């Protein structure tokens, strides 16, 4: 449970940055060398490497070095735990009488005025 | 697009913390006062309020004050953009010849050894 929790935190944290999401979107088209991922970001190489390291630590990408070139590729199954968590929450949330919640919250907001 | 991007970042960031996910799981059962959400965390009230404020800023919860009691409730539709993003990525990723990617990465890792 604790391990699963850390994994979820790492995944959500990795996706909380638009540059990292942009890198993943590029990698969805196929593996790419670091230089190609760095290009559109306009960021310096050390910053790019830090973003890639966050993605790799979360298990979202794998990297391998061939000579002086490091190539990155997505790990498609990495999204599974996050997707499962969101879907589980969503089904619980929607099963609730959320209209009643909204109604109660509105009533309370009205009283607050 | 920029606005959508910020919204996604806020949502992923809000869910990247186990305490905040725990609060959402509790709220999935129904609205609750801050004191009830604070209880199981063992955190001091200002810290709890900061977590709740991150959740509220991301649009995941709504809060309303009735006298001295602030009540929180989930906003079920808040998960939609995040779920859509993950599902879109996933379908792109899976459509790719990911087995070929894995094969190439393994080849490269072998050469690295």
mmCIF file of C-alpha atoms in Angstrom:
data_model
loop_
_atom_site.group_PDB
_atom_site.id
_atom_site.type_symbol
_atom_site.label_atom_id
_atom_site.label_comp_id
_atom_site.label_asym_id
_atom_site.label_seq_id
_atom_site.Cartn_x
_atom_site.Cartn_y
_atom_site.Cartn_z
ATOM 1 C CA UNK A 1 0.000 0.000 0.000
ATOM 2 C CA UNK A 2 2.778 2.424 0.985
ATOM 3 C CA UNK A 3 4.787 1.401 -2.067
ATOM 4 C CA UNK A 4 1.748 1.771 -4.310
ATOM 5 C CA UNK A 5 1.145 5.185 -2.756
ATOM 6 C CA UNK A 6 4.690 6.359 -3.523
ATOM 7 C CA UNK A 7 4.378 5.085 -7.081
ATOM 8 C CA UNK A 8 1.134 7.032 -7.566
ATOM 9 C CA UNK A 9 2.700 10.189 -6.104
ATOM 10 C CA UNK A 10 5.700 9.853 -8.446
ATOM 11 C CA UNK A 11 3.434 9.382 -11.471
ATOM 12 C CA UNK A 12 1.170 12.343 -10.681
ATOM 13 C CA UNK A 13 4.207 14.496 -9.872
ATOM 14 C CA UNK A 14 5.868 13.558 -13.172
ATOM 15 C CA UNK A 15 2.761 14.599 -15.125
ATOM 16 C CA UNK A 16 2.260 17.861 -13.201
ATOM 17 C CA UNK A 17 4.736 19.663 -15.466
ATOM 18 C CA UNK A 18 3.818 20.820 -19.012
ATOM 19 C CA UNK A 19 7.383 20.282 -20.323
ATOM 20 C CA UNK A 20 7.357 16.680 -19.158
ATOM 21 C CA UNK A 21 3.904 16.116 -20.678
ATOM 22 C CA UNK A 22 5.195 17.622 -23.939
ATOM 23 C CA UNK A 23 8.141 15.181 -23.899
ATOM 24 C CA UNK A 24 5.782 12.249 -23.392
ATOM 25 C CA UNK A 25 3.569 13.420 -26.240
ATOM 26 C CA UNK A 26 6.636 13.490 -28.502
ATOM 27 C CA UNK A 27 7.725 10.030 -27.322
ATOM 28 C CA UNK A 28 4.251 8.696 -28.082
ATOM 29 C CA UNK A 29 5.310 8.969 -31.748
ATOM 30 C CA UNK A 30 8.344 6.753 -31.124
ATOM 31 C CA UNK A 31 11.704 6.647 -29.296
ATOM 32 C CA UNK A 32 13.855 9.789 -29.573
ATOM 33 C CA UNK A 33 17.342 10.932 -28.615
ATOM 34 C CA UNK A 34 17.638 13.481 -25.783
ATOM 35 C CA UNK A 35 18.691 16.230 -28.229
ATOM 36 C CA UNK A 36 15.423 15.872 -30.149
ATOM 37 C CA UNK A 37 13.382 16.073 -26.939
ATOM 38 C CA UNK A 38 15.353 19.102 -25.776
ATOM 39 C CA UNK A 39 14.884 21.059 -29.014
ATOM 40 C CA UNK A 40 11.271 22.296 -28.718
ATOM 41 C CA UNK A 41 11.589 23.014 -24.974
ATOM 42 C CA UNK A 42 14.273 25.711 -25.422
ATOM 43 C CA UNK A 43 15.717 24.528 -22.088
ATOM 44 C CA UNK A 44 19.361 23.932 -21.225
ATOM 45 C CA UNK A 45 20.562 20.330 -21.301
ATOM 46 C CA UNK A 46 20.930 19.888 -17.497
ATOM 47 C CA UNK A 47 17.292 21.009 -17.041
ATOM 48 C CA UNK A 48 16.150 18.655 -19.794
ATOM 49 C CA UNK A 49 18.066 15.794 -18.149
ATOM 50 C CA UNK A 50 16.375 16.557 -14.813
ATOM 51 C CA UNK A 51 12.925 16.379 -16.445
ATOM 52 C CA UNK A 52 13.839 13.094 -18.142
ATOM 53 C CA UNK A 53 15.115 11.708 -14.869
ATOM 54 C CA UNK A 54 11.767 12.513 -13.161
ATOM 55 C CA UNK A 55 9.957 10.690 -15.998
ATOM 56 C CA UNK A 56 12.328 7.720 -15.763
ATOM 57 C CA UNK A 57 12.088 7.492 -11.949
ATOM 58 C CA UNK A 58 8.293 7.419 -12.240
ATOM 59 C CA UNK A 59 8.647 4.537 -14.709
ATOM 60 C CA UNK A 60 7.039 6.498 -17.558
ATOM 61 C CA UNK A 61 10.067 6.245 -19.857
ATOM 62 C CA UNK A 62 13.095 4.018 -20.293
ATOM 63 C CA UNK A 63 16.428 5.305 -21.560
ATOM 64 C CA UNK A 64 19.477 3.588 -23.020
ATOM 65 C CA UNK A 65 22.848 4.942 -24.106
ATOM 66 C CA UNK A 66 24.457 4.005 -27.404
ATOM 67 C CA UNK A 67 27.867 5.625 -27.614
ATOM 68 C CA UNK A 68 27.305 9.314 -26.885
ATOM 69 C CA UNK A 69 23.589 9.243 -27.715
ATOM 70 C CA UNK A 70 20.954 8.564 -25.037
ATOM 71 C CA UNK A 71 17.642 7.393 -26.492
ATOM 72 C CA UNK A 72 14.321 7.592 -24.626
ATOM 73 C CA UNK A 73 11.175 5.515 -25.116
ATOM 74 C CA UNK A 74 7.788 5.494 -23.377
ATOM 75 C CA UNK A 75 6.708 2.603 -21.148
ATOM 76 C CA UNK A 76 3.013 2.301 -22.109
ATOM 77 C CA UNK A 77 1.927 0.195 -19.116
ATOM 78 C CA UNK A 78 3.204 2.886 -16.705
ATOM 79 C CA UNK A 79 -0.077 4.794 -16.905
ATOM 80 C CA UNK A 80 -2.092 1.834 -15.603
ATOM 81 C CA UNK A 81 -1.979 2.468 -11.801
ATOM 82 C CA UNK A 82 -2.857 6.130 -12.253
ATOM 83 C CA UNK A 83 -5.686 5.416 -14.648
ATOM 84 C CA UNK A 84 -6.998 2.743 -12.264
ATOM 85 C CA UNK A 85 -6.914 5.177 -9.323
ATOM 86 C CA UNK A 86 -8.739 7.915 -11.231
ATOM 87 C CA UNK A 87 -11.359 5.526 -12.581
ATOM 88 C CA UNK A 88 -11.949 4.027 -9.139
ATOM 89 C CA UNK A 89 -12.360 7.466 -7.563
ATOM 90 C CA UNK A 90 -14.572 8.599 -10.362
ATOM 91 C CA UNK A 91 -16.925 5.669 -10.081
ATOM 92 C CA UNK A 92 -17.190 6.157 -6.302
ATOM 93 C CA UNK A 93 -17.744 9.892 -6.724
ATOM 94 C CA UNK A 94 -20.366 9.468 -9.377
ATOM 95 C CA UNK A 95 -22.183 6.773 -7.474
ATOM 96 C CA UNK A 96 -22.687 9.287 -4.695
ATOM 97 C CA UNK A 97 -25.656 11.554 -4.655
ATOM 98 C CA UNK A 98 -23.485 14.373 -5.939
ATOM 99 C CA UNK A 99 -26.449 16.459 -6.914
ATOM 100 C CA UNK A 100 -27.474 16.406 -3.290
ATOM 101 C CA UNK A 101 -23.936 17.494 -2.292
ATOM 102 C CA UNK A 102 -24.071 20.396 -4.726
ATOM 103 C CA UNK A 103 -27.486 21.331 -3.430
ATOM 104 C CA UNK A 104 -26.253 21.337 0.176
ATOM 105 C CA UNK A 105 -23.120 23.314 -0.753
ATOM 106 C CA UNK A 106 -25.208 25.897 -2.581
ATOM 107 C CA UNK A 107 -27.524 26.217 0.391
ATOM 108 C CA UNK A 108 -24.511 26.777 2.636
ATOM 109 C CA UNK A 109 -22.998 29.319 0.245
ATOM 110 C CA UNK A 110 -26.325 31.149 0.203
ATOM 111 C CA UNK A 111 -26.334 31.294 3.987
ATOM 112 C CA UNK A 112 -22.720 32.528 3.938
ATOM 113 C CA UNK A 113 -23.692 35.631 1.924
ATOM 114 C CA UNK B 1 -4.391 25.419 -24.701
ATOM 115 C CA UNK B 2 -2.221 27.287 -22.165
ATOM 116 C CA UNK B 3 -5.162 27.510 -19.792
ATOM 117 C CA UNK B 4 -5.951 23.827 -20.280
ATOM 118 C CA UNK B 5 -2.283 23.064 -19.666
ATOM 119 C CA UNK B 6 -2.261 24.966 -16.364
ATOM 120 C CA UNK B 7 -5.453 23.219 -15.313
ATOM 121 C CA UNK B 8 -3.894 19.807 -16.023
ATOM 122 C CA UNK B 9 -0.724 20.744 -14.123
ATOM 123 C CA UNK B 10 -2.791 21.881 -11.120
ATOM 124 C CA UNK B 11 -4.815 18.659 -11.134
ATOM 125 C CA UNK B 12 -1.787 16.350 -11.392
ATOM 126 C CA UNK B 13 0.039 18.395 -8.748
ATOM 127 C CA UNK B 14 -2.960 18.196 -6.390
ATOM 128 C CA UNK B 15 -3.051 14.393 -6.702
ATOM 129 C CA UNK B 16 0.732 13.968 -6.302
ATOM 130 C CA UNK B 17 0.411 14.025 -2.512
ATOM 131 C CA UNK B 18 -0.823 10.989 -0.496
ATOM 132 C CA UNK B 19 -2.439 13.189 2.190
ATOM 133 C CA UNK B 20 -4.484 15.002 -0.439
ATOM 134 C CA UNK B 21 -5.491 11.714 -2.081
ATOM 135 C CA UNK B 22 -6.537 10.419 1.365
ATOM 136 C CA UNK B 23 -8.706 13.528 1.868
ATOM 137 C CA UNK B 24 -10.386 12.970 -1.501
ATOM 138 C CA UNK B 25 -11.032 9.327 -0.675
ATOM 139 C CA UNK B 26 -12.734 10.427 2.564
ATOM 140 C CA UNK B 27 -14.768 13.060 0.704
ATOM 141 C CA UNK B 28 -15.885 10.423 -1.792
ATOM 142 C CA UNK B 29 -18.082 9.154 1.068
ATOM 143 C CA UNK B 30 -19.729 12.563 1.407
ATOM 144 C CA UNK B 31 -19.049 16.167 2.469
ATOM 145 C CA UNK B 32 -17.051 16.606 5.694
ATOM 146 C CA UNK B 33 -15.955 19.447 7.984
ATOM 147 C CA UNK B 34 -12.244 20.354 7.987
ATOM 148 C CA UNK B 35 -11.790 18.902 11.486
ATOM 149 C CA UNK B 36 -12.907 15.462 10.296
ATOM 150 C CA UNK B 37 -10.507 15.584 7.341
ATOM 151 C CA UNK B 38 -7.659 16.725 9.601
ATOM 152 C CA UNK B 39 -8.145 13.915 12.156
ATOM 153 C CA UNK B 40 -6.593 10.906 10.367
ATOM 154 C CA UNK B 41 -3.715 12.961 8.917
ATOM 155 C CA UNK B 42 -2.221 13.875 12.291
ATOM 156 C CA UNK B 43 -1.213 17.201 10.727
ATOM 157 C CA UNK B 44 -1.539 20.664 12.231
ATOM 158 C CA UNK B 45 -4.484 22.764 11.067
ATOM 159 C CA UNK B 46 -2.480 25.261 8.934
ATOM 160 C CA UNK B 47 -0.924 22.340 7.014
ATOM 161 C CA UNK B 48 -4.339 20.752 6.542
ATOM 162 C CA UNK B 49 -5.720 24.072 5.285
ATOM 163 C CA UNK B 50 -2.859 24.351 2.772
ATOM 164 C CA UNK B 51 -3.629 20.878 1.418
ATOM 165 C CA UNK B 52 -7.329 21.749 1.141
ATOM 166 C CA UNK B 53 -6.474 24.970 -0.613
ATOM 167 C CA UNK B 54 -4.417 23.075 -3.239
ATOM 168 C CA UNK B 55 -7.388 20.755 -3.818
ATOM 169 C CA UNK B 56 -9.797 23.697 -4.054
ATOM 170 C CA UNK B 57 -7.534 25.676 -6.430
ATOM 171 C CA UNK B 58 -7.361 22.624 -8.711
ATOM 172 C CA UNK B 59 -11.184 22.512 -8.682
ATOM 173 C CA UNK B 60 -11.278 19.066 -7.064
ATOM 174 C CA UNK B 61 -13.243 20.211 -4.021
ATOM 175 C CA UNK B 62 -15.587 23.038 -3.071
ATOM 176 C CA UNK B 63 -15.761 24.460 0.424
ATOM 177 C CA UNK B 64 -18.333 26.578 2.231
ATOM 178 C CA UNK B 65 -18.350 28.107 5.697
ATOM 179 C CA UNK B 66 -21.324 27.868 8.024
ATOM 180 C CA UNK B 67 -20.597 29.838 11.180
ATOM 181 C CA UNK B 68 -17.221 28.549 12.441
ATOM 182 C CA UNK B 69 -17.397 25.277 10.507
ATOM 183 C CA UNK B 70 -15.941 24.956 6.994
ATOM 184 C CA UNK B 71 -17.379 22.014 5.072
ATOM 185 C CA UNK B 72 -15.685 20.410 2.043
ATOM 186 C CA UNK B 73 -17.238 18.424 -0.801
ATOM 187 C CA UNK B 74 -15.808 16.795 -3.913
ATOM 188 C CA UNK B 75 -16.494 18.162 -7.412
ATOM 189 C CA UNK B 76 -16.915 14.903 -9.385
ATOM 190 C CA UNK B 77 -16.526 16.404 -12.864
ATOM 191 C CA UNK B 78 -13.087 17.790 -11.920
ATOM 192 C CA UNK B 79 -11.376 14.528 -12.847
ATOM 193 C CA UNK B 80 -12.616 14.688 -16.453
ATOM 194 C CA UNK B 81 -9.746 16.631 -18.135
ATOM 195 C CA UNK B 82 -7.115 14.477 -16.434
ATOM 196 C CA UNK B 83 -8.852 11.249 -17.276
ATOM 197 C CA UNK B 84 -9.259 12.432 -20.881
ATOM 198 C CA UNK B 85 -5.544 13.268 -21.123
ATOM 199 C CA UNK B 86 -4.440 9.905 -19.727
ATOM 200 C CA UNK B 87 -6.847 7.977 -21.928
ATOM 201 C CA UNK B 88 -5.759 9.888 -25.016
ATOM 202 C CA UNK B 89 -2.082 9.273 -24.277
ATOM 203 C CA UNK B 90 -2.711 5.677 -23.509
ATOM 204 C CA UNK B 91 -4.535 5.009 -26.732
ATOM 205 C CA UNK B 92 -1.745 6.685 -28.739
ATOM 206 C CA UNK B 93 0.920 4.790 -26.822
ATOM 207 C CA UNK B 94 -0.783 1.472 -27.231
ATOM 208 C CA UNK B 95 -1.431 2.030 -30.905
ATOM 209 C CA UNK B 96 2.322 2.280 -31.359
ATOM 210 C CA UNK B 97 4.405 -0.748 -32.009
ATOM 211 C CA UNK B 98 5.508 -0.732 -28.394
ATOM 212 C CA UNK B 99 6.832 -4.230 -28.579
ATOM 213 C CA UNK B 100 9.215 -3.026 -31.256
ATOM 214 C CA UNK B 101 10.263 -0.157 -28.974
ATOM 215 C CA UNK B 102 10.946 -2.559 -26.139
ATOM 216 C CA UNK B 103 12.920 -4.789 -28.479
ATOM 217 C CA UNK B 104 15.057 -1.892 -29.692
ATOM 218 C CA UNK B 105 15.622 -0.645 -26.134
ATOM 219 C CA UNK B 106 16.685 -4.099 -25.011
ATOM 220 C CA UNK B 107 19.080 -4.375 -27.925
ATOM 221 C CA UNK B 108 20.562 -1.014 -26.967
ATOM 222 C CA UNK B 109 20.830 -1.970 -23.295
ATOM 223 C CA UNK B 110 22.599 -5.165 -24.310
ATOM 224 C CA UNK B 111 25.106 -3.171 -26.341
ATOM 225 C CA UNK B 112 25.593 -0.831 -23.357
ATOM 226 C CA UNK B 113 26.793 -3.716 -21.129
#
